């Protein structure tokens, strides 16, 4: 303390009083966050007890990650600590989300043994916004159903509006699923297979067919097959033939079997599984086992 009766402190004394380095205090002073109260006859910066309190506030704000611009605004009364804290919380939340995505991408890269090129693509796809992911899916579905006026509008709309949001804290499996899905949506072979699915759907319907009928048939098939599997009904059992007659009605069993055995069915199943995986749901909800049971039952059905 300068022994002049003023109680003023030099930078060195301020450093000893606060535990901060002289270099740090001088830098904050140079940046306008801690202006000196006055200067000594020799031109040295001098501070007072209020400077100690101000310095403690600066240190706290800096430890919490606030930049000097925000610190100066708080000290000048241009904003409040609460307002700055709220802004900083939002920024930290965004940073935390970004770090979680980074961790998930790196975990996926490590598990896959990805190349640098694959990692770059994976990181780009994982960081797409929800709006960008939605746009990619909508464009795929629009292309899939383009020109097919008799395709079931309920299915088309359900596919267009399905959520593909990654959570704020995605698992490596969710990132992996989204990356594979995004790659498939750009793959010409996959797009051709899914276009064939849409064409099958359109061919089954007339302009007077009730909307949602295709979805109802698929749900009924899954329900009957699941019940049969739960009861232990073998696909080649007489009871299975009864279930098929109840399910198919006037439909041609050979035509249904051909579609179930088509590569397009595998493409559609993989599409459903990836959507479920992105949402963090079990892949069993894609109902491969139920479709497999119906396929086996149709193979075992005697030709009529």
mmCIF file of C-alpha atoms in Angstrom:
data_model
loop_
_atom_site.group_PDB
_atom_site.id
_atom_site.type_symbol
_atom_site.label_atom_id
_atom_site.label_comp_id
_atom_site.label_asym_id
_atom_site.label_seq_id
_atom_site.Cartn_x
_atom_site.Cartn_y
_atom_site.Cartn_z
ATOM 1 C CA UNK A 1 0.000 0.000 0.000
ATOM 2 C CA UNK A 2 1.273 3.436 -0.897
ATOM 3 C CA UNK A 3 2.112 5.179 2.362
ATOM 4 C CA UNK A 4 0.517 8.472 1.443
ATOM 5 C CA UNK A 5 -2.615 8.191 3.544
ATOM 6 C CA UNK A 6 -4.817 7.490 0.536
ATOM 7 C CA UNK A 7 -5.050 3.712 0.895
ATOM 8 C CA UNK A 8 -4.131 3.272 -2.770
ATOM 9 C CA UNK A 9 -2.661 -0.017 -3.966
ATOM 10 C CA UNK A 10 -0.063 -0.686 -6.615
ATOM 11 C CA UNK A 11 -0.570 -3.528 -9.121
ATOM 12 C CA UNK A 12 1.876 -5.647 -7.120
ATOM 13 C CA UNK A 13 -0.082 -5.081 -3.905
ATOM 14 C CA UNK A 14 -3.344 -5.772 -5.716
ATOM 15 C CA UNK A 15 -1.881 -9.020 -7.017
ATOM 16 C CA UNK A 16 -0.855 -10.100 -3.528
ATOM 17 C CA UNK A 17 -4.279 -9.193 -2.154
ATOM 18 C CA UNK A 18 -6.164 -11.230 -4.755
ATOM 19 C CA UNK A 19 -3.778 -14.022 -5.685
ATOM 20 C CA UNK A 20 -3.815 -12.967 -9.344
ATOM 21 C CA UNK A 21 -0.665 -12.338 -11.335
ATOM 22 C CA UNK A 22 0.565 -8.834 -12.078
ATOM 23 C CA UNK A 23 0.489 -9.711 -15.771
ATOM 24 C CA UNK A 24 -3.229 -10.672 -15.653
ATOM 25 C CA UNK A 25 -4.237 -7.556 -13.728
ATOM 26 C CA UNK A 26 -2.248 -5.329 -16.084
ATOM 27 C CA UNK A 27 -3.908 -6.977 -19.109
ATOM 28 C CA UNK A 28 -7.415 -6.491 -17.689
ATOM 29 C CA UNK A 29 -6.534 -2.917 -16.843
ATOM 30 C CA UNK A 30 -5.202 -2.302 -20.388
ATOM 31 C CA UNK A 31 -8.444 -3.728 -21.801
ATOM 32 C CA UNK A 32 -10.531 -1.243 -19.830
ATOM 33 C CA UNK A 33 -12.089 -3.735 -17.396
ATOM 34 C CA UNK A 34 -10.108 -2.451 -14.402
ATOM 35 C CA UNK A 35 -9.156 1.186 -14.939
ATOM 36 C CA UNK A 36 -6.776 2.636 -12.317
ATOM 37 C CA UNK A 37 -8.239 5.028 -9.762
ATOM 38 C CA UNK A 38 -5.312 7.380 -10.252
ATOM 39 C CA UNK A 39 -1.604 7.319 -10.972
ATOM 40 C CA UNK A 40 1.382 7.945 -8.781
ATOM 41 C CA UNK A 41 3.792 10.803 -9.274
ATOM 42 C CA UNK A 42 5.963 8.373 -11.186
ATOM 43 C CA UNK A 43 3.109 7.414 -13.510
ATOM 44 C CA UNK A 44 2.333 4.033 -11.924
ATOM 45 C CA UNK A 45 -1.270 2.820 -11.838
ATOM 46 C CA UNK A 46 -2.946 2.914 -8.442
ATOM 47 C CA UNK A 47 -6.091 1.165 -7.220
ATOM 48 C CA UNK A 48 -8.300 1.232 -4.133
ATOM 49 C CA UNK A 49 -10.475 -1.129 -2.068
ATOM 50 C CA UNK A 50 -13.239 -0.839 -4.665
ATOM 51 C CA UNK A 51 -10.782 -2.083 -7.270
ATOM 52 C CA UNK A 52 -10.294 -5.250 -5.211
ATOM 53 C CA UNK A 53 -14.041 -5.967 -5.285
ATOM 54 C CA UNK A 54 -14.184 -5.122 -8.993
ATOM 55 C CA UNK A 55 -11.262 -7.430 -9.646
ATOM 56 C CA UNK A 56 -12.971 -10.306 -7.817
ATOM 57 C CA UNK A 57 -16.068 -9.831 -9.992
ATOM 58 C CA UNK A 58 -13.943 -9.785 -13.137
ATOM 59 C CA UNK A 59 -12.204 -12.983 -12.059
ATOM 60 C CA UNK A 60 -15.527 -14.731 -11.361
ATOM 61 C CA UNK A 61 -17.030 -13.694 -14.695
ATOM 62 C CA UNK A 62 -13.902 -14.783 -16.562
ATOM 63 C CA UNK A 63 -13.826 -18.138 -14.757
ATOM 64 C CA UNK A 64 -17.417 -18.652 -15.928
ATOM 65 C CA UNK A 65 -16.218 -18.177 -19.486
ATOM 66 C CA UNK A 66 -17.472 -14.660 -20.240
ATOM 67 C CA UNK A 67 -15.459 -12.578 -22.668
ATOM 68 C CA UNK A 68 -14.081 -9.208 -21.761
ATOM 69 C CA UNK A 69 -16.732 -7.437 -23.854
ATOM 70 C CA UNK A 70 -19.449 -8.922 -21.650
ATOM 71 C CA UNK A 71 -17.399 -8.219 -18.531
ATOM 72 C CA UNK A 72 -16.995 -4.545 -19.467
ATOM 73 C CA UNK A 73 -20.737 -4.277 -20.250
ATOM 74 C CA UNK A 74 -21.634 -5.636 -16.801
ATOM 75 C CA UNK A 75 -19.170 -3.365 -15.029
ATOM 76 C CA UNK A 76 -20.412 -0.337 -16.971
ATOM 77 C CA UNK A 77 -24.010 -1.102 -16.026
ATOM 78 C CA UNK A 78 -24.979 -1.610 -19.689
ATOM 79 C CA UNK A 79 -26.343 -5.042 -18.852
ATOM 80 C CA UNK A 80 -26.954 -7.133 -15.747
ATOM 81 C CA UNK A 81 -25.151 -10.215 -14.567
ATOM 82 C CA UNK A 82 -28.417 -12.155 -14.923
ATOM 83 C CA UNK A 83 -28.854 -11.098 -18.554
ATOM 84 C CA UNK A 84 -25.287 -12.003 -19.435
ATOM 85 C CA UNK A 85 -25.619 -15.304 -17.602
ATOM 86 C CA UNK A 86 -28.761 -16.198 -19.574
ATOM 87 C CA UNK A 87 -27.014 -15.417 -22.853
ATOM 88 C CA UNK A 88 -23.997 -17.434 -21.812
ATOM 89 C CA UNK A 89 -26.132 -20.400 -20.758
ATOM 90 C CA UNK A 90 -27.667 -20.504 -24.242
ATOM 91 C CA UNK A 91 -24.206 -20.377 -25.803
ATOM 92 C CA UNK A 92 -22.960 -23.119 -23.500
ATOM 93 C CA UNK A 93 -25.971 -25.287 -24.317
ATOM 94 C CA UNK A 94 -25.167 -24.990 -28.020
ATOM 95 C CA UNK A 95 -21.528 -25.801 -27.329
ATOM 96 C CA UNK A 96 -22.461 -28.823 -25.222
ATOM 97 C CA UNK A 97 -24.765 -30.129 -27.962
ATOM 98 C CA UNK A 98 -21.960 -29.697 -30.475
ATOM 99 C CA UNK A 99 -19.509 -31.539 -28.223
ATOM 100 C CA UNK A 100 -21.956 -34.414 -27.763
ATOM 101 C CA UNK A 101 -22.365 -34.749 -31.524
ATOM 102 C CA UNK A 102 -18.570 -34.653 -31.879
ATOM 103 C CA UNK A 103 -18.222 -37.423 -29.314
ATOM 104 C CA UNK A 104 -20.847 -39.557 -31.042
ATOM 105 C CA UNK A 105 -19.222 -39.064 -34.452
ATOM 106 C CA UNK A 106 -15.764 -39.951 -33.127
ATOM 107 C CA UNK A 107 -17.158 -43.043 -31.369
ATOM 108 C CA UNK A 108 -18.771 -44.144 -34.644
ATOM 109 C CA UNK A 109 -15.558 -43.471 -36.584
ATOM 110 C CA UNK A 110 -13.572 -45.543 -34.093
ATOM 111 C CA UNK A 111 -16.056 -48.412 -34.227
ATOM 112 C CA UNK A 112 -16.299 -48.411 -38.034
ATOM 113 C CA UNK A 113 -12.600 -47.883 -38.629
ATOM 114 C CA UNK A 114 -13.575 -45.061 -40.983
ATOM 115 C CA UNK A 115 -11.215 -43.295 -43.367
ATOM 116 C CA UNK A 116 -10.590 -39.550 -43.200
ATOM 117 C CA UNK A 117 -13.009 -39.030 -46.101
ATOM 118 C CA UNK A 118 -15.740 -41.084 -44.411
ATOM 119 C CA UNK A 119 -15.215 -39.213 -41.153
ATOM 120 C CA UNK A 120 -15.554 -35.859 -42.940
ATOM 121 C CA UNK A 121 -18.824 -36.932 -44.571
ATOM 122 C CA UNK A 122 -20.127 -38.415 -41.342
ATOM 123 C CA UNK A 123 -19.384 -35.222 -39.414
ATOM 124 C CA UNK A 124 -21.095 -33.118 -42.084
ATOM 125 C CA UNK A 125 -24.219 -35.300 -42.095
ATOM 126 C CA UNK A 126 -24.408 -35.489 -38.305
ATOM 127 C CA UNK A 127 -24.308 -31.685 -37.999
ATOM 128 C CA UNK A 128 -27.147 -30.981 -40.404
ATOM 129 C CA UNK A 129 -29.924 -28.984 -38.812
ATOM 130 C CA UNK A 130 -33.339 -30.526 -38.173
ATOM 131 C CA UNK A 131 -34.688 -28.465 -41.093
ATOM 132 C CA UNK A 132 -31.966 -29.761 -43.409
ATOM 133 C CA UNK A 133 -32.602 -33.384 -42.403
ATOM 134 C CA UNK A 134 -36.330 -32.852 -42.946
ATOM 135 C CA UNK A 135 -35.689 -31.359 -46.391
ATOM 136 C CA UNK A 136 -33.544 -34.324 -47.459
ATOM 137 C CA UNK A 137 -36.283 -36.759 -46.436
ATOM 138 C CA UNK A 138 -39.088 -34.753 -48.043
ATOM 139 C CA UNK A 139 -37.224 -34.495 -51.338
ATOM 140 C CA UNK A 140 -36.601 -38.248 -51.310
ATOM 141 C CA UNK A 141 -40.279 -39.063 -50.696
ATOM 142 C CA UNK A 142 -41.451 -36.557 -53.317
ATOM 143 C CA UNK A 143 -39.152 -38.172 -55.880
ATOM 144 C CA UNK A 144 -40.260 -41.650 -54.782
ATOM 145 C CA UNK A 145 -43.954 -40.894 -55.424
ATOM 146 C CA UNK A 146 -43.606 -38.419 -58.318
ATOM 147 C CA UNK A 147 -46.280 -38.961 -60.961
ATOM 148 C CA UNK A 148 -47.979 -41.816 -59.101
ATOM 149 C CA UNK A 149 -51.424 -40.286 -58.727
ATOM 150 C CA UNK A 150 -53.032 -43.444 -57.356
ATOM 151 C CA UNK A 151 -50.408 -44.045 -54.651
ATOM 152 C CA UNK A 152 -51.903 -43.988 -51.172
ATOM 153 C CA UNK A 153 -51.715 -40.339 -49.980
ATOM 154 C CA UNK A 154 -51.740 -41.398 -46.338
ATOM 155 C CA UNK A 155 -48.524 -43.370 -46.759
ATOM 156 C CA UNK A 156 -46.906 -40.619 -48.803
ATOM 157 C CA UNK A 157 -47.744 -37.954 -46.230
ATOM 158 C CA UNK A 158 -46.677 -40.135 -43.316
ATOM 159 C CA UNK A 159 -43.299 -40.712 -44.974
ATOM 160 C CA UNK A 160 -42.869 -36.994 -45.702
ATOM 161 C CA UNK A 161 -43.583 -35.884 -42.156
ATOM 162 C CA UNK A 162 -41.754 -38.564 -40.192
ATOM 163 C CA UNK A 163 -39.348 -36.981 -37.695
ATOM 164 C CA UNK A 164 -35.627 -37.492 -38.298
ATOM 165 C CA UNK A 165 -34.343 -35.298 -35.474
ATOM 166 C CA UNK A 166 -31.215 -36.395 -33.686
ATOM 167 C CA UNK A 167 -31.476 -35.750 -29.942
ATOM 168 C CA UNK A 168 -29.214 -33.217 -28.234
ATOM 169 C CA UNK A 169 -27.229 -36.137 -26.821
ATOM 170 C CA UNK A 170 -27.152 -38.682 -29.683
ATOM 171 C CA UNK A 171 -25.661 -42.098 -29.158
ATOM 172 C CA UNK A 172 -23.064 -43.375 -31.635
ATOM 173 C CA UNK A 173 -25.733 -45.819 -32.843
ATOM 174 C CA UNK A 174 -28.131 -42.943 -33.614
ATOM 175 C CA UNK A 175 -25.443 -41.027 -35.494
ATOM 176 C CA UNK A 176 -24.505 -44.203 -37.360
ATOM 177 C CA UNK A 177 -28.150 -44.814 -38.318
ATOM 178 C CA UNK A 178 -28.687 -41.244 -39.525
ATOM 179 C CA UNK A 179 -25.482 -41.306 -41.592
ATOM 180 C CA UNK A 180 -26.486 -44.605 -43.225
ATOM 181 C CA UNK A 181 -30.008 -43.314 -43.852
ATOM 182 C CA UNK A 182 -28.732 -40.057 -45.388
ATOM 183 C CA UNK A 183 -26.355 -42.025 -47.616
ATOM 184 C CA UNK A 184 -29.158 -44.359 -48.721
ATOM 185 C CA UNK A 185 -31.434 -41.454 -49.582
ATOM 186 C CA UNK A 186 -28.783 -40.341 -52.090
ATOM 187 C CA UNK A 187 -28.048 -43.844 -53.441
ATOM 188 C CA UNK A 188 -29.514 -44.464 -56.946
ATOM 189 C CA UNK A 189 -30.022 -48.200 -56.391
ATOM 190 C CA UNK A 190 -31.852 -47.696 -53.113
ATOM 191 C CA UNK A 191 -33.948 -44.920 -54.619
ATOM 192 C CA UNK A 192 -34.899 -47.225 -57.514
ATOM 193 C CA UNK A 193 -35.933 -49.967 -55.077
ATOM 194 C CA UNK A 194 -38.066 -47.588 -53.043
ATOM 195 C CA UNK A 195 -39.581 -46.199 -56.239
ATOM 196 C CA UNK A 196 -40.614 -49.769 -57.085
ATOM 197 C CA UNK A 197 -42.319 -49.999 -53.668
ATOM 198 C CA UNK A 198 -44.284 -46.845 -54.494
ATOM 199 C CA UNK A 199 -45.194 -48.219 -57.942
ATOM 200 C CA UNK A 200 -46.460 -51.460 -56.361
ATOM 201 C CA UNK A 201 -48.609 -49.393 -54.049
ATOM 202 C CA UNK A 202 -49.998 -47.267 -56.887
ATOM 203 C CA UNK A 203 -50.764 -50.352 -59.006
ATOM 204 C CA UNK A 204 -52.853 -51.848 -56.198
ATOM 205 C CA UNK A 205 -55.140 -48.841 -55.925
ATOM 206 C CA UNK A 206 -57.749 -47.144 -58.025
ATOM 207 C CA UNK A 207 -58.912 -43.556 -57.815
ATOM 208 C CA UNK A 208 -61.868 -44.675 -55.700
ATOM 209 C CA UNK A 209 -59.788 -46.688 -53.200
ATOM 210 C CA UNK A 210 -60.116 -45.409 -49.650
ATOM 211 C CA UNK A 211 -57.141 -43.406 -48.411
ATOM 212 C CA UNK A 212 -55.055 -45.369 -45.926
ATOM 213 C CA UNK A 213 -56.197 -48.782 -47.201
ATOM 214 C CA UNK A 214 -52.597 -49.810 -47.973
ATOM 215 C CA UNK A 215 -51.525 -48.956 -44.463
ATOM 216 C CA UNK A 216 -54.486 -50.835 -43.031
ATOM 217 C CA UNK A 217 -53.531 -53.993 -44.969
ATOM 218 C CA UNK A 218 -49.909 -53.864 -43.786
ATOM 219 C CA UNK A 219 -50.969 -53.300 -40.175
ATOM 220 C CA UNK A 220 -53.428 -56.184 -40.356
ATOM 221 C CA UNK A 221 -50.765 -58.479 -41.830
ATOM 222 C CA UNK A 222 -48.338 -57.586 -39.047
ATOM 223 C CA UNK A 223 -51.022 -58.060 -36.391
ATOM 224 C CA UNK A 224 -52.142 -61.495 -37.644
ATOM 225 C CA UNK A 225 -48.563 -62.715 -38.105
ATOM 226 C CA UNK A 226 -47.553 -61.478 -34.645
ATOM 227 C CA UNK A 227 -50.513 -63.253 -33.052
ATOM 228 C CA UNK A 228 -49.696 -66.447 -34.954
ATOM 229 C CA UNK A 229 -46.076 -66.339 -33.859
ATOM 230 C CA UNK A 230 -47.111 -65.683 -30.262
ATOM 231 C CA UNK A 231 -49.375 -68.758 -30.357
ATOM 232 C CA UNK A 232 -46.587 -70.822 -31.889
ATOM 233 C CA UNK A 233 -48.376 -71.407 -35.193
ATOM 234 C CA UNK A 234 -45.883 -72.760 -37.711
ATOM 235 C CA UNK A 235 -45.980 -71.177 -41.199
ATOM 236 C CA UNK A 236 -46.746 -74.600 -42.753
ATOM 237 C CA UNK A 237 -49.504 -75.502 -40.284
ATOM 238 C CA UNK A 238 -53.136 -75.789 -41.447
ATOM 239 C CA UNK A 239 -54.021 -72.881 -39.164
ATOM 240 C CA UNK A 240 -51.510 -70.704 -41.049
ATOM 241 C CA UNK A 241 -53.404 -71.348 -44.271
ATOM 242 C CA UNK A 242 -56.598 -70.161 -42.576
ATOM 243 C CA UNK A 243 -54.854 -67.003 -41.402
ATOM 244 C CA UNK A 244 -53.641 -66.314 -44.932
ATOM 245 C CA UNK A 245 -57.126 -66.751 -46.406
ATOM 246 C CA UNK A 246 -58.465 -64.327 -43.828
ATOM 247 C CA UNK A 247 -55.697 -61.860 -44.619
ATOM 248 C CA UNK A 248 -55.499 -61.999 -48.396
ATOM 249 C CA UNK A 249 -59.131 -62.226 -49.393
ATOM 250 C CA UNK A 250 -59.212 -61.929 -53.188
ATOM 251 C CA UNK A 251 -55.548 -60.956 -53.502
ATOM 252 C CA UNK A 252 -53.297 -63.265 -55.521
ATOM 253 C CA UNK A 253 -51.029 -65.130 -53.033
ATOM 254 C CA UNK A 254 -48.325 -65.559 -55.679
ATOM 255 C CA UNK A 255 -48.255 -61.817 -56.290
ATOM 256 C CA UNK A 256 -48.032 -61.038 -52.567
ATOM 257 C CA UNK A 257 -45.220 -63.583 -52.151
ATOM 258 C CA UNK A 258 -43.293 -62.120 -55.078
ATOM 259 C CA UNK A 259 -43.424 -58.704 -53.497
ATOM 260 C CA UNK A 260 -42.407 -59.954 -50.060
ATOM 261 C CA UNK A 261 -39.417 -61.765 -51.583
ATOM 262 C CA UNK A 262 -38.427 -58.801 -53.727
ATOM 263 C CA UNK A 263 -35.281 -56.816 -52.856
ATOM 264 C CA UNK A 264 -37.596 -53.825 -52.593
ATOM 265 C CA UNK A 265 -39.078 -55.336 -49.441
ATOM 266 C CA UNK A 266 -35.617 -55.534 -47.858
ATOM 267 C CA UNK A 267 -34.976 -51.918 -48.857
ATOM 268 C CA UNK A 268 -38.234 -50.790 -47.239
ATOM 269 C CA UNK A 269 -37.468 -52.807 -44.104
ATOM 270 C CA UNK A 270 -33.997 -51.270 -43.801
ATOM 271 C CA UNK A 271 -35.497 -47.817 -44.287
ATOM 272 C CA UNK A 272 -37.931 -48.433 -41.404
ATOM 273 C CA UNK A 273 -35.175 -49.823 -39.174
ATOM 274 C CA UNK A 274 -32.934 -46.814 -39.697
ATOM 275 C CA UNK A 275 -35.740 -44.368 -38.946
ATOM 276 C CA UNK A 276 -36.438 -46.239 -35.725
ATOM 277 C CA UNK A 277 -32.737 -46.305 -34.825
ATOM 278 C CA UNK A 278 -32.428 -42.528 -35.327
ATOM 279 C CA UNK A 279 -35.294 -42.141 -32.848
ATOM 280 C CA UNK A 280 -33.566 -44.521 -30.442
ATOM 281 C CA UNK A 281 -36.264 -47.208 -30.801
ATOM 282 C CA UNK A 282 -35.851 -50.962 -31.124
ATOM 283 C CA UNK A 283 -35.425 -52.282 -34.655
ATOM 284 C CA UNK A 284 -37.999 -54.986 -33.915
ATOM 285 C CA UNK A 285 -40.658 -52.404 -34.629
ATOM 286 C CA UNK A 286 -39.705 -52.776 -38.323
ATOM 287 C CA UNK A 287 -41.509 -56.162 -38.102
ATOM 288 C CA UNK A 288 -39.069 -58.242 -40.145
ATOM 289 C CA UNK A 289 -40.094 -61.367 -38.204
ATOM 290 C CA UNK A 290 -43.768 -60.875 -38.994
ATOM 291 C CA UNK A 291 -43.071 -60.339 -42.702
ATOM 292 C CA UNK A 292 -40.815 -63.416 -42.665
ATOM 293 C CA UNK A 293 -43.601 -65.504 -41.127
ATOM 294 C CA UNK A 294 -46.094 -64.443 -43.825
ATOM 295 C CA UNK A 295 -43.485 -65.142 -46.521
ATOM 296 C CA UNK A 296 -42.848 -68.625 -45.140
ATOM 297 C CA UNK A 297 -46.585 -69.290 -44.853
ATOM 298 C CA UNK A 298 -47.136 -68.257 -48.489
ATOM 299 C CA UNK A 299 -44.310 -70.522 -49.639
ATOM 300 C CA UNK A 300 -45.890 -73.414 -47.756
ATOM 301 C CA UNK A 301 -49.361 -72.705 -49.183
ATOM 302 C CA UNK A 302 -50.310 -75.252 -51.824
ATOM 303 C CA UNK A 303 -50.819 -73.832 -55.291
ATOM 304 C CA UNK A 304 -54.485 -73.363 -56.096
#
